[in-house]
mmCIF file of N, CA and C in Angstrom:
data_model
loop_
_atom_site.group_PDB
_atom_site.id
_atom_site.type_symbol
_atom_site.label_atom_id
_atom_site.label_comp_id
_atom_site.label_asym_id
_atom_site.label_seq_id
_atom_site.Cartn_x
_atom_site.Cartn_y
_atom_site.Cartn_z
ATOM 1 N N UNK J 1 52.556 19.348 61.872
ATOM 2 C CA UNK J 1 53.564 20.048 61.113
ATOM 3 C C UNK J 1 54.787 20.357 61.972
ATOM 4 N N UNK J 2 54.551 20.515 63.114
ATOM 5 C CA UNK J 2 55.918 20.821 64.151
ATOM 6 C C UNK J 2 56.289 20.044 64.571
ATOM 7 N N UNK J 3 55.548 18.664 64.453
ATOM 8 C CA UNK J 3 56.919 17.076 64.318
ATOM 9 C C UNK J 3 57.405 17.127 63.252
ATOM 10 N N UNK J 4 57.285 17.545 62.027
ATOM 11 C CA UNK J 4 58.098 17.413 61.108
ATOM 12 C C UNK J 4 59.316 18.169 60.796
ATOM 13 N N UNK J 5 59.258 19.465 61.450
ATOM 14 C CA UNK J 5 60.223 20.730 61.667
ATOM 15 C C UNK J 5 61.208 20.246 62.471
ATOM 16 N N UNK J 6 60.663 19.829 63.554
ATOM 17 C CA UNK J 6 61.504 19.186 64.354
ATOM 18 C C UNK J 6 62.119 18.042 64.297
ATOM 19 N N UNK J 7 61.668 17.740 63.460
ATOM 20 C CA UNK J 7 62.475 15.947 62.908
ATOM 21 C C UNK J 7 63.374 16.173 62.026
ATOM 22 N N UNK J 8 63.213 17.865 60.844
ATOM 23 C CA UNK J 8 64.233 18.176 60.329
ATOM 24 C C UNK J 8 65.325 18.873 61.231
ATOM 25 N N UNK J 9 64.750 19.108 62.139
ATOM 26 C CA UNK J 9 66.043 19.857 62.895
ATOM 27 C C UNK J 9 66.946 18.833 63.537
ATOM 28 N N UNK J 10 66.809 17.939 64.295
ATOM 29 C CA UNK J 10 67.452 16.603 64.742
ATOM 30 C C UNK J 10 67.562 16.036 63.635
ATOM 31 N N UNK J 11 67.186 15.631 62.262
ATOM 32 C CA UNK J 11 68.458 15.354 61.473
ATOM 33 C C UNK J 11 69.164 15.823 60.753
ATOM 34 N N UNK J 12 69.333 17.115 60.944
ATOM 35 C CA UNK J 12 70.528 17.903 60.296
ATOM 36 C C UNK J 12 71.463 17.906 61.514
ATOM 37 N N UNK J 13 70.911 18.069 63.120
ATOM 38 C CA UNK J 13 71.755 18.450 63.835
ATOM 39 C C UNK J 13 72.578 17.020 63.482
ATOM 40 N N UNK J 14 72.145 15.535 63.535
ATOM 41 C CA UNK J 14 72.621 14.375 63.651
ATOM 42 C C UNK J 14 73.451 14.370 62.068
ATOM 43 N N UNK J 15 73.208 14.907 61.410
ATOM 44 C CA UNK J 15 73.951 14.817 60.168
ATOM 45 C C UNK J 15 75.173 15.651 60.406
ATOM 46 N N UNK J 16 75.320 17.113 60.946
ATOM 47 C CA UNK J 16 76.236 17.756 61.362
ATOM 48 C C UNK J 16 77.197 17.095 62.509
ATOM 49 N N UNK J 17 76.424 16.115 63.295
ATOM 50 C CA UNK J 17 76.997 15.027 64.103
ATOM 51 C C UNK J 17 78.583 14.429 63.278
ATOM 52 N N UNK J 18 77.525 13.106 62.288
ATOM 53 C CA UNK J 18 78.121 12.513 61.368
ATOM 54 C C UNK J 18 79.106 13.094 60.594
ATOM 55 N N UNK J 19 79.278 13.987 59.948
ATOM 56 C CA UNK J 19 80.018 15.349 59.252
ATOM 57 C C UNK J 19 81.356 15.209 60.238
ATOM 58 N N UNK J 20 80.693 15.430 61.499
ATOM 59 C CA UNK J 20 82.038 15.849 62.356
ATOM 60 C C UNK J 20 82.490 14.819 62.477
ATOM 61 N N UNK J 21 82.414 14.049 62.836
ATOM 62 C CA UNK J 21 82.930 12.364 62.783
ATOM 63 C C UNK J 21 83.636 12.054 61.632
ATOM 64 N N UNK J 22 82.906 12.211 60.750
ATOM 65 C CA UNK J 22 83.894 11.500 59.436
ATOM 66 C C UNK J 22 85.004 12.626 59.109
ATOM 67 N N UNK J 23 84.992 14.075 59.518
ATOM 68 C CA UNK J 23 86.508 14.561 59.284
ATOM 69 C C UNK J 23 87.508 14.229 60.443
ATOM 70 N N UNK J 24 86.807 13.342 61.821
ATOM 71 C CA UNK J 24 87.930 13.582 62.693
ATOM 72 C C UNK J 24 88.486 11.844 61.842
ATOM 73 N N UNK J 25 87.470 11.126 61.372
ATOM 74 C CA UNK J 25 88.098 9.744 60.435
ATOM 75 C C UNK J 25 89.150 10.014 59.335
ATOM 76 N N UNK J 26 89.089 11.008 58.903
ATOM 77 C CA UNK J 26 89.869 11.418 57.611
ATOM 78 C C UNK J 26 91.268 11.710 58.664
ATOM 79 N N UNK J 27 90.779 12.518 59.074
ATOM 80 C CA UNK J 27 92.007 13.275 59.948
ATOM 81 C C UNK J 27 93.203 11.732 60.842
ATOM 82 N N UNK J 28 92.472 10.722 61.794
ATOM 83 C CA UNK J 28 93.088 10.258 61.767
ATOM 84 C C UNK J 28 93.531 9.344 60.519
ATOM 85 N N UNK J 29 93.030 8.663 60.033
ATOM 86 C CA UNK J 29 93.542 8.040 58.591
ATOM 87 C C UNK J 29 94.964 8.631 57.835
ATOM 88 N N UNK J 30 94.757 9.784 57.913
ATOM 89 C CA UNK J 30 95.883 10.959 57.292
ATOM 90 C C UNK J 30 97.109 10.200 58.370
ATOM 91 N N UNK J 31 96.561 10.766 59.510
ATOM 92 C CA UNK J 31 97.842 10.590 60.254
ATOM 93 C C UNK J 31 98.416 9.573 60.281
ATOM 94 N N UNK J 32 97.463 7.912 60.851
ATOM 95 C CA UNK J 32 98.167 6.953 60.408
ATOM 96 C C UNK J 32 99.244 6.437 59.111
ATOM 97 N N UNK J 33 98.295 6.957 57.866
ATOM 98 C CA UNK J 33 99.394 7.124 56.480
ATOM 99 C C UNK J 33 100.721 7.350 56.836
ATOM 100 N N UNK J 34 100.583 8.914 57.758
ATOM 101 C CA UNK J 34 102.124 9.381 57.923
ATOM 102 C C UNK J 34 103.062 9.151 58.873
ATOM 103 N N UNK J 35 102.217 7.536 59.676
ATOM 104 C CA UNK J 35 103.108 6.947 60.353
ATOM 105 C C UNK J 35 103.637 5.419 59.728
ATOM 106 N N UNK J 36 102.768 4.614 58.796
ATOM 107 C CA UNK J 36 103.239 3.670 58.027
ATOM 108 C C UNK J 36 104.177 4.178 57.319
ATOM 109 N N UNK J 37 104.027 5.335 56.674
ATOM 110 C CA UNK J 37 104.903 5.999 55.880
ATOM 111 C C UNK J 37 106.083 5.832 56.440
ATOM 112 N N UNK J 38 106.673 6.246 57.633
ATOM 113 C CA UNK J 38 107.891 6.154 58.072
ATOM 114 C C UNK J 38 108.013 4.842 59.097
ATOM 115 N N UNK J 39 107.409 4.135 58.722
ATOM 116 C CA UNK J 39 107.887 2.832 59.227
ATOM 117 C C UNK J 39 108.228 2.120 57.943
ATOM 118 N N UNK J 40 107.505 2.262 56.733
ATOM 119 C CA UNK J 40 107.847 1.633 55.378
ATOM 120 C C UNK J 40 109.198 2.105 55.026
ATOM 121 N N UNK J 41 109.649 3.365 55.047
ATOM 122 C CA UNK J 41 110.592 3.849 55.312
ATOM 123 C C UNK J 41 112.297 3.005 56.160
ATOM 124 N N UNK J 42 111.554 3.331 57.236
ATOM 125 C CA UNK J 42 112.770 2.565 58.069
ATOM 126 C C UNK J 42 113.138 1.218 57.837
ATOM 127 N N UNK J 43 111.801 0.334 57.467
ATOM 128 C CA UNK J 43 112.162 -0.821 57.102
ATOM 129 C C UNK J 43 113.317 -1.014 55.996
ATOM 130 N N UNK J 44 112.723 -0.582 54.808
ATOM 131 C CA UNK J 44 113.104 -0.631 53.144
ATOM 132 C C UNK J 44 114.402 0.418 53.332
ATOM 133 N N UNK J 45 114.598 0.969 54.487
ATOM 134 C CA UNK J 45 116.274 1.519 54.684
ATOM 135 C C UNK J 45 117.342 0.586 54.759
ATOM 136 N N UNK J 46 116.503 -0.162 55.517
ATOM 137 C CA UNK J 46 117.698 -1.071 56.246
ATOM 138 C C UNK J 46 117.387 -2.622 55.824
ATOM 139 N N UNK J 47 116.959 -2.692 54.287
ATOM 140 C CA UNK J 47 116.718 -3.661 53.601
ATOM 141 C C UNK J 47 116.157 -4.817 53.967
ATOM 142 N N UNK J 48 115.016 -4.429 54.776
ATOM 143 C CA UNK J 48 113.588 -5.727 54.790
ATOM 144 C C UNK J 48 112.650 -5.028 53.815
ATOM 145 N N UNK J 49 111.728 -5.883 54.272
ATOM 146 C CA UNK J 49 110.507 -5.767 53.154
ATOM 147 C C UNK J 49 109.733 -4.302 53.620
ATOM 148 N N UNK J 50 108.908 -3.482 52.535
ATOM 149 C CA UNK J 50 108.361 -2.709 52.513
ATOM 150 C C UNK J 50 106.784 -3.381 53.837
ATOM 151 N N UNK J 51 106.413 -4.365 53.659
ATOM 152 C CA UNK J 51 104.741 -4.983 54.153
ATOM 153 C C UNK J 51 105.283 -5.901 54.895
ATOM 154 N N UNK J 52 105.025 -6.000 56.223
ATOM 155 C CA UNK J 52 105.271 -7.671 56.721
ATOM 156 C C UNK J 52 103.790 -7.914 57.120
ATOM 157 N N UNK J 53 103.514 -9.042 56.538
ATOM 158 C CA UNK J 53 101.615 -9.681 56.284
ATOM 159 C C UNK J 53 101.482 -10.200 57.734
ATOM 160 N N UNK J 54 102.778 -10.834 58.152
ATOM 161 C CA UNK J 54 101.873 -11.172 59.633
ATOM 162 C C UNK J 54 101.312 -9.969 60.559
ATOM 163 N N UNK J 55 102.124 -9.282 60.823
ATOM 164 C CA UNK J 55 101.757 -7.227 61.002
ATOM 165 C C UNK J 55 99.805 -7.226 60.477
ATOM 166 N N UNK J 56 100.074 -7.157 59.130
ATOM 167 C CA UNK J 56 98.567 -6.894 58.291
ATOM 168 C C UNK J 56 97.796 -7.980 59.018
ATOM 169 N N UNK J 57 98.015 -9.064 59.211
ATOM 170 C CA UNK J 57 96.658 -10.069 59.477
ATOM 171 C C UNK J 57 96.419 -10.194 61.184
ATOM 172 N N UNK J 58 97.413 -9.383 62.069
ATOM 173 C CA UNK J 58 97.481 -9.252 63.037
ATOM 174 C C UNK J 58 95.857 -7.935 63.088
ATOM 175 N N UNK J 59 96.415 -6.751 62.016
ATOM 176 C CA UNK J 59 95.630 -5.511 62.149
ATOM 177 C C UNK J 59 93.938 -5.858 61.856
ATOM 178 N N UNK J 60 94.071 -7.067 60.730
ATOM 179 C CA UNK J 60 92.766 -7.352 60.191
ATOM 180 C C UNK J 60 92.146 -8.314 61.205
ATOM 181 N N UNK J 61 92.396 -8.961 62.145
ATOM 182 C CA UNK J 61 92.045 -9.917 63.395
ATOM 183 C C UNK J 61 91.177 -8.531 64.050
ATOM 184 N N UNK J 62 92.146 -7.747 64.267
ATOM 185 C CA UNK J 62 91.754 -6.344 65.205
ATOM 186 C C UNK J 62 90.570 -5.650 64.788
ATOM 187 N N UNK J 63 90.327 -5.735 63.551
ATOM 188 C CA UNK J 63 89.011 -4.661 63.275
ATOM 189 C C UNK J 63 88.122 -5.733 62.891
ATOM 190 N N UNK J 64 88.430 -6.910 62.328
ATOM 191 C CA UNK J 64 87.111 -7.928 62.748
ATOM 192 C C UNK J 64 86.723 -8.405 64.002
ATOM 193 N N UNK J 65 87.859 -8.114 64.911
ATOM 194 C CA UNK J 65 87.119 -8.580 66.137
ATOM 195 C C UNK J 65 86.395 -7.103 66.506
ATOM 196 N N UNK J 66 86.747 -6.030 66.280
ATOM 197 C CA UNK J 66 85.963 -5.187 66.800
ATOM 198 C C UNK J 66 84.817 -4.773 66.201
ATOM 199 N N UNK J 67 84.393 -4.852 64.883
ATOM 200 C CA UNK J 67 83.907 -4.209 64.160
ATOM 201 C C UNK J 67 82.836 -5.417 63.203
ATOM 202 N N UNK J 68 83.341 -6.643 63.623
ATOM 203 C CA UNK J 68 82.264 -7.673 62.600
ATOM 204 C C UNK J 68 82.581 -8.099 61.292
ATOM 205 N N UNK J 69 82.254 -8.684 60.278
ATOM 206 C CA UNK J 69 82.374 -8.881 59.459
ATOM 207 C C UNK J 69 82.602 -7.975 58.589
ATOM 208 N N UNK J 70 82.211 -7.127 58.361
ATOM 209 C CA UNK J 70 83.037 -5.772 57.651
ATOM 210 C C UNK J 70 84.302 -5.220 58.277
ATOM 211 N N UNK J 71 84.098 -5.665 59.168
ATOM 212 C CA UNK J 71 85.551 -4.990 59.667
ATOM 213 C C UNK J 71 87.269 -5.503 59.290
ATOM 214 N N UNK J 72 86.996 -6.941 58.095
ATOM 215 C CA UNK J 72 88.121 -7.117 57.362
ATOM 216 C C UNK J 72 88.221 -6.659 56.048
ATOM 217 N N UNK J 73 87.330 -5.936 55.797
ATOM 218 C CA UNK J 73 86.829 -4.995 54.487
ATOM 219 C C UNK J 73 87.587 -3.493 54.684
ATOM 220 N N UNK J 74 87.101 -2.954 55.887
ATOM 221 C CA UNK J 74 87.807 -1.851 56.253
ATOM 222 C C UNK J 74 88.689 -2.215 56.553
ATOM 223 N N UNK J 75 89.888 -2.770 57.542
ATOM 224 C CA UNK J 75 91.375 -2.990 57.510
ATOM 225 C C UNK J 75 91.300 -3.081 56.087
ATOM 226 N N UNK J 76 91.219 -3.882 54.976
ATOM 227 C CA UNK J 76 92.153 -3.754 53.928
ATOM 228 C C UNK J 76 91.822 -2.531 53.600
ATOM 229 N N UNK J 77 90.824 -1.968 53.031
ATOM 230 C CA UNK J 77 90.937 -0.810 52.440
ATOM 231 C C UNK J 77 91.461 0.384 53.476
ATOM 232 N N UNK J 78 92.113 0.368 54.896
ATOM 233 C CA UNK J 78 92.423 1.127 55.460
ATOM 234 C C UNK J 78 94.449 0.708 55.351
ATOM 235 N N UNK J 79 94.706 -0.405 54.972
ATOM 236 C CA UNK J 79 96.288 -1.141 55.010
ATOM 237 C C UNK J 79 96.786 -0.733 53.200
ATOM 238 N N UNK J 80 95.392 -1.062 52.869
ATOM 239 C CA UNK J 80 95.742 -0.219 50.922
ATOM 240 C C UNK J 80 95.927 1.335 51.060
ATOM 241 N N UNK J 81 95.504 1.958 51.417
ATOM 242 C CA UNK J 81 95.470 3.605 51.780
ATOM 243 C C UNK J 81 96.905 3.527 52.348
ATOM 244 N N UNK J 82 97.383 2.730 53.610
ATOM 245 C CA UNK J 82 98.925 3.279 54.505
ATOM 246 C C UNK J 82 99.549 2.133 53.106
ATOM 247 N N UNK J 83 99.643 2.097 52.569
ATOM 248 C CA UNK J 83 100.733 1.223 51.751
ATOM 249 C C UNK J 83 101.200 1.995 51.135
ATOM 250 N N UNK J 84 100.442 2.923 50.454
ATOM 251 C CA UNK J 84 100.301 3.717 49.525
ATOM 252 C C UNK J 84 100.602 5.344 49.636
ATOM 253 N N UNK J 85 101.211 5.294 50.787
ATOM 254 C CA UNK J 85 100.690 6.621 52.238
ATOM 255 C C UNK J 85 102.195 7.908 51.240
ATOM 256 N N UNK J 86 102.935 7.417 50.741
ATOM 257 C CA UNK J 86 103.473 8.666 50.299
ATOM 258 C C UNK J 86 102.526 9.307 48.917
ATOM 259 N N UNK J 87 101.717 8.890 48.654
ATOM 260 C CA UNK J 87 100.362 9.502 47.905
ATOM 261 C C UNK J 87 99.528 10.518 48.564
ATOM 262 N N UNK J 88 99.393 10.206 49.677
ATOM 263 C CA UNK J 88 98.139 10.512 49.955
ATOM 264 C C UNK J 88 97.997 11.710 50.087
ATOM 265 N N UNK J 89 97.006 12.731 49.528
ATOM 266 C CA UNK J 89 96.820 14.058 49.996
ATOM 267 C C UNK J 89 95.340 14.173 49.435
ATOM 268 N N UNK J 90 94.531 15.198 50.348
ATOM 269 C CA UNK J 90 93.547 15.856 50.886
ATOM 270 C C UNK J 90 93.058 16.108 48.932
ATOM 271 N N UNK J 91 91.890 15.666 48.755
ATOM 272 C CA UNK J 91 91.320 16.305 47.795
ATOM 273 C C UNK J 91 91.131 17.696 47.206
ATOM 274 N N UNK J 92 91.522 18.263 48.443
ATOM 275 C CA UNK J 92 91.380 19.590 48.390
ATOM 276 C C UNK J 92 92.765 20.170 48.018
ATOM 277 N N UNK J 93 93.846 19.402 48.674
ATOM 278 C CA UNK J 93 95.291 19.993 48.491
ATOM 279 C C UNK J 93 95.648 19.767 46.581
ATOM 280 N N UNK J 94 95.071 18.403 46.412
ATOM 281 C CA UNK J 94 95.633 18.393 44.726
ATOM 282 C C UNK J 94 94.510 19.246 44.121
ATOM 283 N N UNK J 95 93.810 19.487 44.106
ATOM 284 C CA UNK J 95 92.616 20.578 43.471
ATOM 285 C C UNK J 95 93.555 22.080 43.341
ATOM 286 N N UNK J 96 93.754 22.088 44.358
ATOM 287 C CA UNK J 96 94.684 23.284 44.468
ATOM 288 C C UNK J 96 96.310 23.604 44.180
ATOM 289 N N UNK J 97 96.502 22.625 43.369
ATOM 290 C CA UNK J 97 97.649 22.632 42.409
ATOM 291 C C UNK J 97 98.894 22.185 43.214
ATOM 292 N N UNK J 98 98.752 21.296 43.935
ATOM 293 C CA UNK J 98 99.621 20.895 45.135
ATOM 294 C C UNK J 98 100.000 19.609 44.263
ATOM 295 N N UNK J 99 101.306 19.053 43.900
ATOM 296 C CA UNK J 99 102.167 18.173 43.459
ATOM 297 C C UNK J 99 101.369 16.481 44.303
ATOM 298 N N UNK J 100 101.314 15.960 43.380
ATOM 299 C CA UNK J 100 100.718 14.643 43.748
ATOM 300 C C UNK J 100 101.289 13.291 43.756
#
């Protein structure tokens, strides 16, 4: 019975692990947004394109080489999120009546 106590205690601690991890993921994600953001910006100021794809397939090389075959799954769904980056806010901020 006290391997099992203890097996719940190491995986909550490891879940509280994970927890912390995926807000410091959110957290950077956020930030990146609010740096495409003002590069989409500067571009579409000074009349180029909002996306340059060689840029994107440069980023998606980068997380498949690091990350494997999913890792051109995540670049896109991480290049759809910064495309999109003057959207983006915290689930919690539009819950709370914050302009979207």
């Amino acid at each position: 019975m006290t391997e099992m106590v203890d097996n719940t205690s190491r995986i909550r601690l490891e879940r509280d692990a994970i927890d912390a991890i995926d807000a410091h993921i959110i957290e950077l994600l956020t930030q990146r947004a609010r740096v495409s953001s003002g590069i989409q910006k500067i571009r579409t100021d000074s009349g180029g394109p909002r996306t340059v794809f060689t840029r994107e397939m440069e980023i998606l090389g980068r997380y498949r080489d690091g990350l494997g075959e999913h890792g051109t799954q995540i670049a896109m769904s991480v290049l759809k999120l910064c495309r999109g980056a003057g959207a983006l806010q915290p689930a919690a901020a539009r819950s709370a009546g914050a302009p979207s």
